[in-house]
Short mmCIF file of C-alpha atoms and ligand atoms in Angstrom, two decimals:
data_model
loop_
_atom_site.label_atom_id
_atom_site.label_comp_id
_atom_site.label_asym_id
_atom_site.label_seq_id
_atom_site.Cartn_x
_atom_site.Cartn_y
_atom_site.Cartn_z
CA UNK U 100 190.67 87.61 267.17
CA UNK U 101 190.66 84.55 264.78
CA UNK U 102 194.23 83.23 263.94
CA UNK U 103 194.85 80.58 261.36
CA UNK U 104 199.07 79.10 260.32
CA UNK U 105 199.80 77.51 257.68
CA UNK U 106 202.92 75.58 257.84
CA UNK U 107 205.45 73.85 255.69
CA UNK U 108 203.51 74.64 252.77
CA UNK U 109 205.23 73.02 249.51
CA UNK U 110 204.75 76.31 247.10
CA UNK U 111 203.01 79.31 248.48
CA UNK U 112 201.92 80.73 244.95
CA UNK U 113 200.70 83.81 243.84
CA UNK U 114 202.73 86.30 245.90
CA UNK U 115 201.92 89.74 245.12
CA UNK U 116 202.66 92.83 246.44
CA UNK U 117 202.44 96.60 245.16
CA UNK U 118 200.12 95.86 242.16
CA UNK U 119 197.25 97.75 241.29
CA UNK U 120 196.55 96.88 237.85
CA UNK U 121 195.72 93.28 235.98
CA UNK U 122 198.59 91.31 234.72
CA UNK U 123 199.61 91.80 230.95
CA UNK U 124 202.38 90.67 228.41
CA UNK U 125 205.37 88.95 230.14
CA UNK U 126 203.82 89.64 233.77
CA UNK U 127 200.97 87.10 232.85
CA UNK U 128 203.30 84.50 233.27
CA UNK U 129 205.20 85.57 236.95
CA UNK U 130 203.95 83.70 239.36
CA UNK U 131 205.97 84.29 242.57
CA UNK U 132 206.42 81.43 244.74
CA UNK U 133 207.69 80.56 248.12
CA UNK U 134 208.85 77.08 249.04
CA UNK U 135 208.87 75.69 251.96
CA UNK U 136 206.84 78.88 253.30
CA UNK U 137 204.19 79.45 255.73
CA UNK U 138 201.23 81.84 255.83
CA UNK U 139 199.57 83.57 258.59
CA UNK U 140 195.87 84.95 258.64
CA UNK U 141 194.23 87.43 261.64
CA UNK U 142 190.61 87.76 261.47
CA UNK U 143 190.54 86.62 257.54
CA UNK U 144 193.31 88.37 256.25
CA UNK U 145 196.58 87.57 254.96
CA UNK U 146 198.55 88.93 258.17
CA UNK U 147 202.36 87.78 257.29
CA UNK U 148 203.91 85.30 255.21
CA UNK U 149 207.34 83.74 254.49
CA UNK U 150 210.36 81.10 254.82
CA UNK U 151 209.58 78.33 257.11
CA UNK U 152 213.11 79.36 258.58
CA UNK U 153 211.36 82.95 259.49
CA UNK U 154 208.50 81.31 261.33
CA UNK U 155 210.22 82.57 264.37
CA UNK U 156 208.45 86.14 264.05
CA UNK U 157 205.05 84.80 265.24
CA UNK U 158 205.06 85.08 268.59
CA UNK U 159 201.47 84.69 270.35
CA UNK U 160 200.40 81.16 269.91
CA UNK U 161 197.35 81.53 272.15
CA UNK U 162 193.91 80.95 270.02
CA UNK U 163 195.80 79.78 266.84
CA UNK U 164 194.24 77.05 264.33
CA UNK U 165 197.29 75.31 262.79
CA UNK U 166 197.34 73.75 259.53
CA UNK U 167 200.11 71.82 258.37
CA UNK U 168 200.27 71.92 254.70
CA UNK U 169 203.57 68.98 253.96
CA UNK U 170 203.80 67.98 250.41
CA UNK U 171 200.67 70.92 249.16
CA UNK U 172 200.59 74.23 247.65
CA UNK U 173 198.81 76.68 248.79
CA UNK U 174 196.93 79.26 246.09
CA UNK U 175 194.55 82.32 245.99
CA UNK U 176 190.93 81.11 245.56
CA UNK U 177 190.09 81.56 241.46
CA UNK U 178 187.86 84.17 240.94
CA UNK U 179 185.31 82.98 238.28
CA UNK U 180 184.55 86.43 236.80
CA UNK U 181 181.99 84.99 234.02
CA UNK U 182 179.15 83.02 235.01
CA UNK U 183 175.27 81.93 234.74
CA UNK U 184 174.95 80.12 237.45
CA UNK U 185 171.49 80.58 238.78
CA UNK U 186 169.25 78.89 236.22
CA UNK U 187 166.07 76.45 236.51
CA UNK U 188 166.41 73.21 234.77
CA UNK U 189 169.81 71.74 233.02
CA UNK U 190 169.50 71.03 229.51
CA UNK U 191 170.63 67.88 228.56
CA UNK U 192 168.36 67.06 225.36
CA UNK U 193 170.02 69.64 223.92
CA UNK U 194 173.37 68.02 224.17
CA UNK U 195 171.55 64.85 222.33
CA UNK U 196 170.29 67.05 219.71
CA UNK U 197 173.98 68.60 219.07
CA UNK U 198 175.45 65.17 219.41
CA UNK U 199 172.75 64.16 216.52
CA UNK U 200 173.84 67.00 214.05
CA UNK U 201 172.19 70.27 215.46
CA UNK U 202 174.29 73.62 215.90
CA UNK U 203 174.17 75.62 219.17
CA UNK U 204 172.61 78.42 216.89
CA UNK U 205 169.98 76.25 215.18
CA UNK U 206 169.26 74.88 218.67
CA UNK U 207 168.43 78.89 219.53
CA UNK U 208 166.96 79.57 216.35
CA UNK U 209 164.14 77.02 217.35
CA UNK U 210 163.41 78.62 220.57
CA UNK U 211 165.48 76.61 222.25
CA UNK U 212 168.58 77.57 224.11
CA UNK U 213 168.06 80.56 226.24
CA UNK U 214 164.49 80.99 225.47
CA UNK U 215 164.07 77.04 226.79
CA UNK U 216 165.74 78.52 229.94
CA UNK U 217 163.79 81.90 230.20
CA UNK U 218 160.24 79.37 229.85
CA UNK U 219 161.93 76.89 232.88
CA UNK U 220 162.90 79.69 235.00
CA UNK U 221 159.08 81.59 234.61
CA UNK U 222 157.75 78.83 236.95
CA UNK U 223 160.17 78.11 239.34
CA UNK U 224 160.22 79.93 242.68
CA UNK U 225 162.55 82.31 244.09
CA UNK U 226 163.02 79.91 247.18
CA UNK U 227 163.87 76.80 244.61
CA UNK U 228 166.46 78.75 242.50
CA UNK U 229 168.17 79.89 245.68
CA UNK U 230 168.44 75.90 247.15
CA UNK U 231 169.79 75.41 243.43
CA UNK U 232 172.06 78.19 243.19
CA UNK U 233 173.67 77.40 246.70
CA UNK U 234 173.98 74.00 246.22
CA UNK U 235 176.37 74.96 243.05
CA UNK U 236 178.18 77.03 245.03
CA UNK U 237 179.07 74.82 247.20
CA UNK U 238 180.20 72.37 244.16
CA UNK U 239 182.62 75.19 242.46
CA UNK U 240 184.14 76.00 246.46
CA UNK U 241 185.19 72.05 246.30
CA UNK U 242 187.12 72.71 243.35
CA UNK U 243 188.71 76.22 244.27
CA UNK U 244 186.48 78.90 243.39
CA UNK U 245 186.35 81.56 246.06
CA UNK U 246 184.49 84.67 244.26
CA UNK U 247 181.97 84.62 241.10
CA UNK U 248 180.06 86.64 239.26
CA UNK U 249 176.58 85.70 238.31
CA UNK U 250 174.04 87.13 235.62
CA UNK U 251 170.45 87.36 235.23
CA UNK U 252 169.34 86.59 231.64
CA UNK U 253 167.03 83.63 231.55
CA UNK U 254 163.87 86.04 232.82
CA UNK U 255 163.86 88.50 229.63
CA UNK U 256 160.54 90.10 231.31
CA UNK U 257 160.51 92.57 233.83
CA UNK U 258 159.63 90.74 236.73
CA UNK U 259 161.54 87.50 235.82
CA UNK U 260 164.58 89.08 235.53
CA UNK U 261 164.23 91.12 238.72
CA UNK U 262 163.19 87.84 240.69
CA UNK U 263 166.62 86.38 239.11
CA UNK U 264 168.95 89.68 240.22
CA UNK U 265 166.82 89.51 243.85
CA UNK U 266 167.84 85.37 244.08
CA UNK U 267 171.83 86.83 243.26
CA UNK U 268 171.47 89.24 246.33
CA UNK U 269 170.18 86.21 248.68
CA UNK U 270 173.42 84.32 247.38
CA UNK U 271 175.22 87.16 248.21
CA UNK U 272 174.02 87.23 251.70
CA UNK U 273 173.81 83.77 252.33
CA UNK U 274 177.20 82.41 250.56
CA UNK U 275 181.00 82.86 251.66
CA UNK U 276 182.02 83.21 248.06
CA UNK U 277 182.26 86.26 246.89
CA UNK U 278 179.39 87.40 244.54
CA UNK U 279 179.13 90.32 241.64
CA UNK U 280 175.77 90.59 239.62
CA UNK U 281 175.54 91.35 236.34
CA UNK U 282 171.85 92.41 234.56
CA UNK U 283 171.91 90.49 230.85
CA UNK U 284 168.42 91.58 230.21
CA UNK U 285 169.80 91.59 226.58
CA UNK U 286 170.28 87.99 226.66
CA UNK U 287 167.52 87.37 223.89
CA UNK U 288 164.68 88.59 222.41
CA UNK U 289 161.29 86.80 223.91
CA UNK U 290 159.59 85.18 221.29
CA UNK U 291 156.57 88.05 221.88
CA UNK U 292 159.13 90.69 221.03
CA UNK U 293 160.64 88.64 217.95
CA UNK U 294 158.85 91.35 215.23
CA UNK U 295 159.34 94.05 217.62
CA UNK U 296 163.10 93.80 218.98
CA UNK U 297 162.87 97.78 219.63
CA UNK U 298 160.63 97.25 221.75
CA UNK U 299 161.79 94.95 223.90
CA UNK U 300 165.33 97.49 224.20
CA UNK U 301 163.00 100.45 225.15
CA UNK U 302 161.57 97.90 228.01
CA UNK U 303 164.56 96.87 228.85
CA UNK U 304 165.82 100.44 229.05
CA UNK U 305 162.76 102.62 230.08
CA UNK U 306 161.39 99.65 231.86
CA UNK U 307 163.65 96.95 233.67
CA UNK U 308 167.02 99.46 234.03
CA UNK U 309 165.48 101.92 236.35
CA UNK U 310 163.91 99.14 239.15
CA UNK U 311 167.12 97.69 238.95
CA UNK U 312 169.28 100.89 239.74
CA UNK U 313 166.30 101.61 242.14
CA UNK U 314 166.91 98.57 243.91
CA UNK U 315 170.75 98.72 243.92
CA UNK U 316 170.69 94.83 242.21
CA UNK U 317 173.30 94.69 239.96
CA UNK U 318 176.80 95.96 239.73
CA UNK U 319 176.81 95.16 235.97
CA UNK U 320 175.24 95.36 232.33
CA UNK U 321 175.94 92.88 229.75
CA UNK U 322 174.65 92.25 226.07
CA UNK U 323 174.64 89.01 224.21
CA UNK U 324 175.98 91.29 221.14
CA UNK U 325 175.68 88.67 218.33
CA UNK U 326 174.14 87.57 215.18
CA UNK U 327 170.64 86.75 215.62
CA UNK U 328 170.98 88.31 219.31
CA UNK U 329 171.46 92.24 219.45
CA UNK U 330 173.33 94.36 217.35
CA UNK U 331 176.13 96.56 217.98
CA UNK U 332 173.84 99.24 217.60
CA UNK U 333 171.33 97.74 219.99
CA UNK U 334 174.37 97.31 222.49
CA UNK U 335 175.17 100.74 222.02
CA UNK U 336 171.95 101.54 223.30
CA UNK U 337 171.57 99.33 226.18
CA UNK U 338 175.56 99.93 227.83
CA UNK U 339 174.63 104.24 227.12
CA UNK U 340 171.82 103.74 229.58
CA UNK U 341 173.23 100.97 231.56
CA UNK U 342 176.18 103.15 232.81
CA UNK U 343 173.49 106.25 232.64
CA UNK U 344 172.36 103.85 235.71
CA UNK U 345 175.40 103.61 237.22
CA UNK U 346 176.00 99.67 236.22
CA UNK U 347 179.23 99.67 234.35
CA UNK U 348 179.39 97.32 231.05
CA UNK U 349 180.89 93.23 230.91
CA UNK U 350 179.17 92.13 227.65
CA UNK U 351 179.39 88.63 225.62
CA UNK U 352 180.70 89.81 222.13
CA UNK U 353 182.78 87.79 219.00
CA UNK U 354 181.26 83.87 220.01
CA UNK U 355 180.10 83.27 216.78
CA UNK U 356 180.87 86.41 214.94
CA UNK U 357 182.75 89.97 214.36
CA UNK U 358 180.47 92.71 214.43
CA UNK U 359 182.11 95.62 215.89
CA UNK U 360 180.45 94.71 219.80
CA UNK U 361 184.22 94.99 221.19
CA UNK U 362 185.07 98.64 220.07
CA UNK U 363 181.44 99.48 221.54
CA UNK U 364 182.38 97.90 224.96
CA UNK U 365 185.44 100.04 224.70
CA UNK U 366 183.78 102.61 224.04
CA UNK U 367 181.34 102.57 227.22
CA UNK U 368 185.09 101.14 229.48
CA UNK U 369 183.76 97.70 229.54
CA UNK U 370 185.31 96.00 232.72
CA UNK U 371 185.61 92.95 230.29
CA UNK U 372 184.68 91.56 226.93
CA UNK U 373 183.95 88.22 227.21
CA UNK U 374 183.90 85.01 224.82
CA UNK U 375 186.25 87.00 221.68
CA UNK U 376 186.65 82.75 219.90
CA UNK U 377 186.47 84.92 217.07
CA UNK U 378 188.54 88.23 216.40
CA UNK U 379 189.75 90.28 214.22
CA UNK U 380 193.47 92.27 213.95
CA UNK U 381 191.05 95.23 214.66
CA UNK U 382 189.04 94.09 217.48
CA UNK U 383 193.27 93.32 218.63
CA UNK U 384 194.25 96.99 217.90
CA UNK U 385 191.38 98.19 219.98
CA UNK U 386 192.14 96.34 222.68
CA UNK U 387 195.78 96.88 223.00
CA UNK U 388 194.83 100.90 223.64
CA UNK U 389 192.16 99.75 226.21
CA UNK U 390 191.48 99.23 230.02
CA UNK U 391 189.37 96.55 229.32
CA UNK U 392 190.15 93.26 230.24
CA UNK U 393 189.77 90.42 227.94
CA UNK U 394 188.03 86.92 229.02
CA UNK U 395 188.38 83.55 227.40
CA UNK U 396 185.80 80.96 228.42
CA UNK U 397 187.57 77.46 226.94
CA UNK U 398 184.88 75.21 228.58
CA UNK U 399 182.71 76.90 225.88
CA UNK U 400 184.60 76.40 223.61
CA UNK U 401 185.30 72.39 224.50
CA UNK U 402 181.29 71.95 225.22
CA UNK U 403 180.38 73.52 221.70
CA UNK U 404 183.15 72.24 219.57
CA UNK U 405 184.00 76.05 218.46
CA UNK U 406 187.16 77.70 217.99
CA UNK U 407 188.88 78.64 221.32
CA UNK U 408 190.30 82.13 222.19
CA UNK U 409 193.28 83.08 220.20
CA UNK U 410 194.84 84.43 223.80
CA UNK U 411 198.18 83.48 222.81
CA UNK U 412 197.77 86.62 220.26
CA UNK U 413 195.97 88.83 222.91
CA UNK U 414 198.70 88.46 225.32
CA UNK U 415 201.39 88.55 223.07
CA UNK U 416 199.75 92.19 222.53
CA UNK U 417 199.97 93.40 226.27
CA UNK U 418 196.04 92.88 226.17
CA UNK U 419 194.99 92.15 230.24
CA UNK U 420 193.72 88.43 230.21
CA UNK U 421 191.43 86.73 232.08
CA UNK U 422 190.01 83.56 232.18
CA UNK U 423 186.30 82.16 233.89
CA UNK U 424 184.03 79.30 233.19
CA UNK U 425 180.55 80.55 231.81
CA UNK U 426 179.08 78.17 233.98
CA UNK U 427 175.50 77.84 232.81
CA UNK U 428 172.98 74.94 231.39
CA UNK U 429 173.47 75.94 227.63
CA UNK U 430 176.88 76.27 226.39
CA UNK U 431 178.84 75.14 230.02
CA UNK U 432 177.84 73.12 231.94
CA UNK U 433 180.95 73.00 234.63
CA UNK U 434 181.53 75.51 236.88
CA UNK U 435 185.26 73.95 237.85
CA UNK U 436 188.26 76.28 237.36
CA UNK U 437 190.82 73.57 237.80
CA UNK U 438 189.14 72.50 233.98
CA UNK U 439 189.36 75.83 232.73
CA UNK U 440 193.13 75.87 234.20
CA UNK U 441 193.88 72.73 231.83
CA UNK U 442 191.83 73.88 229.04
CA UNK U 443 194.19 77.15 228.74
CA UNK U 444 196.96 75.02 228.92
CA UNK U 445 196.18 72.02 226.46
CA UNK U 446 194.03 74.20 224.03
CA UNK U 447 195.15 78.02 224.06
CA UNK U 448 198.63 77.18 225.16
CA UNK U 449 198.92 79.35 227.97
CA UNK U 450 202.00 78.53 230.65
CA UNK U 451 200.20 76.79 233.79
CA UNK U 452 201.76 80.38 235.55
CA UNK U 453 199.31 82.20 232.78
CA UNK U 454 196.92 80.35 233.22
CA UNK U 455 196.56 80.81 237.17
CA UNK U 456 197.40 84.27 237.28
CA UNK U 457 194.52 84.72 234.76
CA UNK U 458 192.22 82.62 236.71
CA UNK U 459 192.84 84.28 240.11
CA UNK U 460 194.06 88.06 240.14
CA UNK U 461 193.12 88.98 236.27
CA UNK U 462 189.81 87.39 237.32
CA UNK U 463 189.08 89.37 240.32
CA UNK U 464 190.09 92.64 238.53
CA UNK U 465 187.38 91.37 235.74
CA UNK U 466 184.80 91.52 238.95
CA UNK U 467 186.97 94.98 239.99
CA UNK U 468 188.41 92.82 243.33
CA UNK U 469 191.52 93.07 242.36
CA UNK U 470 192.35 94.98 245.55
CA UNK U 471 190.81 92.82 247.89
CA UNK U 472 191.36 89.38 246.32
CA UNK U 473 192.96 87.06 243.78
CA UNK U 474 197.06 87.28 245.30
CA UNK U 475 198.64 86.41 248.33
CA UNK U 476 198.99 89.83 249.57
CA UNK U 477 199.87 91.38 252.93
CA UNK U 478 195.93 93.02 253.84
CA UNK U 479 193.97 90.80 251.46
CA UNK U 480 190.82 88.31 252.36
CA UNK U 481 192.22 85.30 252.62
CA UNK U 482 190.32 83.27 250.29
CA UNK U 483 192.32 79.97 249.73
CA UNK U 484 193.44 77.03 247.86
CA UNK U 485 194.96 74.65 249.88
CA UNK U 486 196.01 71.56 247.49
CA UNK U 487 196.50 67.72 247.95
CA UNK U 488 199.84 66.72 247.47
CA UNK U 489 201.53 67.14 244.20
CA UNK U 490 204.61 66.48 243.20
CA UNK U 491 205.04 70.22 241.20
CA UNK U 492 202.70 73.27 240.12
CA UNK U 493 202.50 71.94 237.04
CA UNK U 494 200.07 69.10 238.50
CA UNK U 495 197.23 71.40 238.97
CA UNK U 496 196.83 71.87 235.33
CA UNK U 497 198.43 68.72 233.83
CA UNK U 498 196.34 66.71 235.89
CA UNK U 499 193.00 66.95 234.12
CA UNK U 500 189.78 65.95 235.65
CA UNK U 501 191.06 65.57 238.87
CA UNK U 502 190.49 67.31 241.87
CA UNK U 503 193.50 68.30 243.24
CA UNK U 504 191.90 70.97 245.93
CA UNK U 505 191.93 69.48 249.25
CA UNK U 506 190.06 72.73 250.86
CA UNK U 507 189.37 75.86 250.03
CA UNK U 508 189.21 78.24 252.59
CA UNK U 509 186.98 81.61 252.66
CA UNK U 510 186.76 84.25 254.76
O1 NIG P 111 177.85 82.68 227.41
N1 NIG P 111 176.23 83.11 224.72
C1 NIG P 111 175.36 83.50 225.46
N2 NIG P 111 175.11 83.10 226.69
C2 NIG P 111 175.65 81.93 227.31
C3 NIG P 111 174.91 80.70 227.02
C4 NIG P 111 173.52 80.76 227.45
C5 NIG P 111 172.74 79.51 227.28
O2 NIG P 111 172.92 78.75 226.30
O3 NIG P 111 171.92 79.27 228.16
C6 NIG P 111 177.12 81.80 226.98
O4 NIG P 111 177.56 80.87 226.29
FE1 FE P 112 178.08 83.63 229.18
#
């Protein structure tokens, strides 16, 4: 049996016990903490915890790693619940062109964008996006990420997209973080479908949907539901069969626009809507009823100069919150959590306790781990932040661009 101590840990953070539900309202910004504490793990889970004072309870020493955490805090791993992080090539000329004058939708509306991904990603092998994809994993474990979920999206034909799902399920079996996957087949149209975008839904339902479910590769369905993407009626469509496959719907809705893609993800019990920079008191009132969880994505919002997530009004409305990176060669290029922490802080003006609640248990509820990960909790996997030393909480988020994660640990 496998043993790890922590000891004399500064702040043990994130202490949660008996909740079965994500955070909302006033809870959002509890974050129970321990000082001076120490935290025990048996064969990767969180076996006891406490007051340095109580250390006395741990009796068998034999086998035991010790790791003396003076001066550190010690956090649950973030749980990235919105990403795109297996892709072929980044895209930096299209950061010149935006620099130059271009919009992120004129960019798409020239076939570049996704579609400049979805050509990339055609000729690149499975056993290249893999190397790619597990050398960025590695990059977003250095700064704290412990669990992430990853879409297809940049194949938009059958076999591309399955290739991407099938290069998700190596990660999943090669990587320690934790991995969802999420089928965005409805990411855009291909150019060949541009006259026919019916067409391309019926392949995508009739077509792509049933190898998927076939092959067990995805756990989700998402839609980019947007103007000059797919409608709300063409979302409709997509999440009836999606969850007709047993994948159950996390879509991209209100980036650009409002046009009714929130109440249809309510509709099908999204998991999550994701992006919402823009909303309306409606797309609000339907949320406050719902289950679904709401995601902000500020490095989106910093990388494409557009509005960020009015959260402060979602949470204000007891509307679950969580918060990921959209990590992915377009619109994010940053995968770091610690960013995303200080983003919610500066930008949205969420409480550094929001914002790490929100980026750890909200965020594994958004990937339906809330059970397993995303607290410190008596049973959990112990999936870890340990932190350099800081001189308060508040660091983490305050300090921005700097990596205050000494080690993450993942079990
Ligand atoms: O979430 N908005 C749609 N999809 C991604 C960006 C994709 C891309 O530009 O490659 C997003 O921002
Ligand atoms: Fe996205």
């Amino acid at each position: 049996m496998s043993k790890l101590l922590i000891k004399n840990i500064k702040g043990l953070v994130g202490i949660l016990e008996n909740n079965s539900a994500p955070l909302k309202g006033k809870e959002l910004g509890k974050l129970e903490t321990i000082e001076d504490a120490f935290l025990a793990v048996e064969d990767g889970r969180i076996s006891m915890y406490g007051k340095m004072q109580d250390l006395a309870g741990i009796t068998d020493w034999s086998d035991l790693e010790v790791i003396d955490a003076e001066g550190k805090y010690v956090l649950p791993a973030f749980c990235d619940s919105h990403s795109h992080l297996v892709f072929a090539k980044t895209r930096e000329e299209e950061f010149v062109d935006r620099i130059k004058g271009l919009s992120y939708e004129e960019i798409g509306k020239k076939g570049g964008g996704i579609l400049n991904s979805a050509r990339k990603l055609a000729d690149m092998s499975e056993v290249q996006l893999v190397e790619d994809a597990l050398k960025r994993l590695e990059l977003i474990k250095s700064t704290g990420t412990g669990a992430i979920e990853i879409k297809s999206g940049y194949g938009l034909s059958t076999e591309a997209e399955l290739k991407m799902l099938r290069v998700i399920k190596t990660l999943k079996e090669k990587s320690d973080v934790s991995i969802k996957a999420t089928f965005l087949g409805a990411h855009a149209f291909p150019t060949e479908y541009k006259d026919n975008q019916d067409g391309y839904v019926d392949l995508l339902i009739n077509e792509m949907l049933p190898k998927i479910a076939a092959e067990n590769l995805a756990e989700y369905i998402d839609v980019f539901c947007e103007r000059n993407y797919f409608t709300a009626e063409q979302t409709d469509r997509i999440l009836e069969a999606g969850v007709k496959a047993g994948l159950k719907p996390k879509i991209h809705v209100n980036q650009f626009s409002v046009m009714g893609g929130i109440s249809v993800g309510v509709k099908h019990n999204a998991v999550s809507v994701d992006h919402l920079e823009e909303l309306s008191d409606e797309d609000v009132a339907v949320l406050k009823n719902a289950k679904t969880i709401a995601t902000a994505l500020p490095s989106c919002s910093f990388f494409l100069s557009i509005p960020y997530t009015p959260i402060r009004k979602l949470i204000d409305n007891n509307v679950a919150c969580a918060l990921a990176t959209d990590y992915n060669p377009g619109s994010t290029p940053s995968g770091n959590m610690l960013f995303v922490n200080s983003l919610a802080c500066i930008k949205m003006k969420m409480t550094p306790e929001e914002a790490i609640n929100a980026t750890t248990i909200n965020g594994a509820y958004a990937m339906e781990l809330g059970d397993e990960l995303g607290s410190i909790t008596v049973g959990k996997k112990a999936n870890l932040i340990i932190t350099k030393t800081m001189p308060s909480l508040d660091y983490l988020a305050y300090s921005f661009g700097e990596n205050v994660v000494e080690r993450t640990i993942l079990s």
